[in-house]
PDB file of C-alpha atoms in Angstrom:
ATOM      1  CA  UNK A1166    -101.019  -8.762  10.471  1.00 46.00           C
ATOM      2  CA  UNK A1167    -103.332  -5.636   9.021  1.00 50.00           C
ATOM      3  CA  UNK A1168    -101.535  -3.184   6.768  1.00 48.00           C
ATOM      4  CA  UNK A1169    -101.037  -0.426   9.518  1.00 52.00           C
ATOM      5  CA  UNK A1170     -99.104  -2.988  11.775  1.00 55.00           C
ATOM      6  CA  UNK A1171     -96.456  -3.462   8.464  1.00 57.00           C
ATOM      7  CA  UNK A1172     -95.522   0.321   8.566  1.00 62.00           C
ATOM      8  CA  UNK A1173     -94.320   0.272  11.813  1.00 78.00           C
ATOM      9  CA  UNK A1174     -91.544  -1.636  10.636  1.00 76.00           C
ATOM     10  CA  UNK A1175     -88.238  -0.481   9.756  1.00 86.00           C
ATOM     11  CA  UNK A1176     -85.248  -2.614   8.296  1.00 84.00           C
ATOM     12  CA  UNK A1177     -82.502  -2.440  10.639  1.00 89.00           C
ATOM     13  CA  UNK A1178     -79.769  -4.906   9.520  1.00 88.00           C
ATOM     14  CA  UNK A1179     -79.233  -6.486   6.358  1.00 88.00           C
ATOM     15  CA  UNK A1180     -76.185  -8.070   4.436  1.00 92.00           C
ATOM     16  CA  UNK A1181     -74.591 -11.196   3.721  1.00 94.00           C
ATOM     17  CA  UNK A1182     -72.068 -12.703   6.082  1.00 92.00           C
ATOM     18  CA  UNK A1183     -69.174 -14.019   4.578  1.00 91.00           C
ATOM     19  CA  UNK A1184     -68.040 -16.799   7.389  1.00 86.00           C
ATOM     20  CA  UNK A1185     -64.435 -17.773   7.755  1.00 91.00           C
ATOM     21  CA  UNK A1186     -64.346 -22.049   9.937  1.00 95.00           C
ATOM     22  CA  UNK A1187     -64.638 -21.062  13.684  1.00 96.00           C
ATOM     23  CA  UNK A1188     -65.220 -16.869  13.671  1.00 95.00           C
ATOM     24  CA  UNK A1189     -68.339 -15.844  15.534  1.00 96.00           C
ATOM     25  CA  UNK A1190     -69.399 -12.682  13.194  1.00 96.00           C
ATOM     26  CA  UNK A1191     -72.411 -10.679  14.620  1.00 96.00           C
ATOM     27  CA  UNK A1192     -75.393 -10.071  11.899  1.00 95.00           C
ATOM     28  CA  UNK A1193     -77.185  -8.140  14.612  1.00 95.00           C
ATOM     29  CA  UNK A1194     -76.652  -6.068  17.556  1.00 95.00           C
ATOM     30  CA  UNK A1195     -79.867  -3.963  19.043  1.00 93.00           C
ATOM     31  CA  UNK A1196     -78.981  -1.555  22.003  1.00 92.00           C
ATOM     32  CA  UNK A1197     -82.258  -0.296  23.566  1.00 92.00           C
ATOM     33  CA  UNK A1198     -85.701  -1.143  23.790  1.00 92.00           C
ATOM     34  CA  UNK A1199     -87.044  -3.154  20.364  1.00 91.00           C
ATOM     35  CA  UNK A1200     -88.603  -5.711  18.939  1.00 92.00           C
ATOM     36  CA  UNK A1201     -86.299  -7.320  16.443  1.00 93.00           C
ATOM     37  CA  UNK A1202     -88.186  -9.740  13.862  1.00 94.00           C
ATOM     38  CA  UNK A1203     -86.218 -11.659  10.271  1.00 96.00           C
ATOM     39  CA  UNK A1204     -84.649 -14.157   8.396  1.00 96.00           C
ATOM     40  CA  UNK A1205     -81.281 -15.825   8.312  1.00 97.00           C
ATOM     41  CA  UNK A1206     -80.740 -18.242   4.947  1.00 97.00           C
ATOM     42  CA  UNK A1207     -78.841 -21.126   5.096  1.00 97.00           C
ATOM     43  CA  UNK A1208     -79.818 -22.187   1.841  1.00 97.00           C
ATOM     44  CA  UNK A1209     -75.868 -22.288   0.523  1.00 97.00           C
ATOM     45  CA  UNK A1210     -75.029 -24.837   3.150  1.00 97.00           C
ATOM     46  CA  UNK A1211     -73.732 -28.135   1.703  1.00 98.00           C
ATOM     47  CA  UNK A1212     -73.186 -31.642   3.544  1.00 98.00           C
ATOM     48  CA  UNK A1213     -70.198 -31.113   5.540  1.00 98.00           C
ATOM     49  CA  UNK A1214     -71.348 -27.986   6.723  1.00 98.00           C
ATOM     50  CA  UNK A1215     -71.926 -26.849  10.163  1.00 98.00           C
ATOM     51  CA  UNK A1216     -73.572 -23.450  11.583  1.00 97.00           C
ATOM     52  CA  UNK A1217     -73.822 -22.364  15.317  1.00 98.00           C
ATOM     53  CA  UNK A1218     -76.169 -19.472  15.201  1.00 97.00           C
ATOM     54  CA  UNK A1219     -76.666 -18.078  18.859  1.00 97.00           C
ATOM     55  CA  UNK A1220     -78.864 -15.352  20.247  1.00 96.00           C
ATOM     56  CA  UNK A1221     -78.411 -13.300  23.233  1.00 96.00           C
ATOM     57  CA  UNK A1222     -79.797 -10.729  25.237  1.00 95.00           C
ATOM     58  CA  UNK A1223     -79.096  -7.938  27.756  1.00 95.00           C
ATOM     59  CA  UNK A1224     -81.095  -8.311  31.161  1.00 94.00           C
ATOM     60  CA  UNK A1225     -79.757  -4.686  32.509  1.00 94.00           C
ATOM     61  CA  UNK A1226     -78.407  -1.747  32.208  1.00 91.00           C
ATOM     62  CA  UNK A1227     -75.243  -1.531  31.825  1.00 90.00           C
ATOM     63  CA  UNK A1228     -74.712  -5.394  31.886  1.00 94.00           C
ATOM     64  CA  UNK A1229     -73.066  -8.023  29.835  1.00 96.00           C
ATOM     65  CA  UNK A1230     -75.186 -10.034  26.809  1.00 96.00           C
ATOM     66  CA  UNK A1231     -75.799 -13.143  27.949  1.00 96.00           C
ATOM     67  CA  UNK A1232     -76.826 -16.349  26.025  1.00 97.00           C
ATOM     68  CA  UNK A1233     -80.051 -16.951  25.235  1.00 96.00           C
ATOM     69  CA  UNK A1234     -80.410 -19.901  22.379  1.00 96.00           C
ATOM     70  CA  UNK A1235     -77.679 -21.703  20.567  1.00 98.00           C
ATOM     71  CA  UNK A1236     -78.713 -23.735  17.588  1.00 97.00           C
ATOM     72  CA  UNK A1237     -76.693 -25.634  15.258  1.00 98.00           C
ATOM     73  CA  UNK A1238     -77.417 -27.334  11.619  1.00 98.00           C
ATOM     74  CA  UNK A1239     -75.468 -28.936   9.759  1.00 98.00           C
ATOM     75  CA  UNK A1240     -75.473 -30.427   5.661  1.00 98.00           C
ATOM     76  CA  UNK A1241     -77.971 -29.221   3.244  1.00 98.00           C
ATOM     77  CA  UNK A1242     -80.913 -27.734   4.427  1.00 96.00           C
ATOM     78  CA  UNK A1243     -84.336 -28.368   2.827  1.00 92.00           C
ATOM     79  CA  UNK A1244     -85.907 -25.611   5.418  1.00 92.00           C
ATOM     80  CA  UNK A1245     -83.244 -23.045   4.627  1.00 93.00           C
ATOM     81  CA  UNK A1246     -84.735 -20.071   5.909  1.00 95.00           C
ATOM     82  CA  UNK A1247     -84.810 -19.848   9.817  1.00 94.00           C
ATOM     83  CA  UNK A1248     -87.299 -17.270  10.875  1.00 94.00           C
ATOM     84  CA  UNK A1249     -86.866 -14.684  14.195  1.00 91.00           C
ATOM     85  CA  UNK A1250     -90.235 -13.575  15.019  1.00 87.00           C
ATOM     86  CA  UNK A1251     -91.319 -11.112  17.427  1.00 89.00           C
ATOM     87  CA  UNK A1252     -87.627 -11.025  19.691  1.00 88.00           C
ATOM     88  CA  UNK A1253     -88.224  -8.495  22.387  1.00 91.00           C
ATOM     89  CA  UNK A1254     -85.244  -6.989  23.988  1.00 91.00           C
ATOM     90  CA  UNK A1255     -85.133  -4.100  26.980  1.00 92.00           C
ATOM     91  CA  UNK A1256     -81.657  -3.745  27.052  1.00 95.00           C
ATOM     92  CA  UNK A1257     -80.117  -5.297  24.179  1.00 94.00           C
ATOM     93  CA  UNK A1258     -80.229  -7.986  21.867  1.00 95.00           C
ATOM     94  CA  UNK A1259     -77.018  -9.600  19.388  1.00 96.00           C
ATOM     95  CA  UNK A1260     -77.247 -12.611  16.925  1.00 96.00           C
ATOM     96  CA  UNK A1261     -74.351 -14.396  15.467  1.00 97.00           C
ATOM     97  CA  UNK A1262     -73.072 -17.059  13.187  1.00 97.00           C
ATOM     98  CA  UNK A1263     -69.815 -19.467  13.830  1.00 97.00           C
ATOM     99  CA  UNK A1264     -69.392 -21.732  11.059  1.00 97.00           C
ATOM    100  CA  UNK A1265     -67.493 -25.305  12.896  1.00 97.00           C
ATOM    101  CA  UNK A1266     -67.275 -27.520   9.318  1.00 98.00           C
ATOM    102  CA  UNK A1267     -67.128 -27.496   5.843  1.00 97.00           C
ATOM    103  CA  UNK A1268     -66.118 -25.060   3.466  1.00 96.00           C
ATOM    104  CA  UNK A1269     -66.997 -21.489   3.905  1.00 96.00           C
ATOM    105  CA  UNK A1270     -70.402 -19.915   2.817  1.00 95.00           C
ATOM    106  CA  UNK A1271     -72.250 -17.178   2.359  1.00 96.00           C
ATOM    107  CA  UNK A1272     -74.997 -16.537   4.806  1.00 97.00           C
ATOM    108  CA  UNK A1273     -77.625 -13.769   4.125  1.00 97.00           C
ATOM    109  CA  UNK A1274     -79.779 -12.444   6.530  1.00 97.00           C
ATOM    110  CA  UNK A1275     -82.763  -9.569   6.963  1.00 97.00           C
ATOM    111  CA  UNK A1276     -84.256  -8.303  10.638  1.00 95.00           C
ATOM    112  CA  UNK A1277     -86.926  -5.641  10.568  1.00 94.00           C
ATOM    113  CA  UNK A1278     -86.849  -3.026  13.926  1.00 93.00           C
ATOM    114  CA  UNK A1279     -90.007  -2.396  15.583  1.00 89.00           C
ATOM    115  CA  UNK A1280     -89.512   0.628  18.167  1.00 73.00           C
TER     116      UNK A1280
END
């Protein structure tokens, strides 16, 4: 990616999401047209541990999101950065977190906003 490409990125959501056993907590909601590339860390996961994270999108105007990928890990993670690159919504895009198992964590997360 050449230097120009870089500044047309913007941050657009960043935090750290506090997860209480079986609450779905949105890290990112995107109304609009976008392209929606980050990170989500899972790197305070410990065995016993388990993480839904779950993307969806909006396929019209007006309509409902609907689910797009659901992906679940569980224990420690030796790859505890999961990437989002290049996520192109129209209408809309949303990711969340559940945490099923374990003991509650910490989960940050960054997403940069193209358009």
């Amino acid at each position: 990616m050449g230097v120009g490409q870089v500044t047309d990125l913007k941050k657009y959501s960043e935090g750290v999401v506090n997860l209480a056993l079986d609450t779905e907590e949105t890290i990112l909601e995107m109304v609009g047209l976008g392209e929606i590339s980050g990170w989500v860390s899972l790197k305070n996961m410990e065995d016993g541990d388990k993480v839904t994270i779950e993307s969806h999108v909006k396929l019209g105007s007006g309509s409902a999101f609907e689910l797009h990928e659901s992906d679940s890990y569980s224990d420690v993670q030796t790859k505890s950065s999961l990437r989002f690159l290049n996520f192109v919504g129209c209408y809309g895009i949303k990711i969340t977190l559940t945490q099923t198992a374990g003991t509650p964590r910490t989960y940050p997360y960054l997403f940069f906003r193209k358009g």
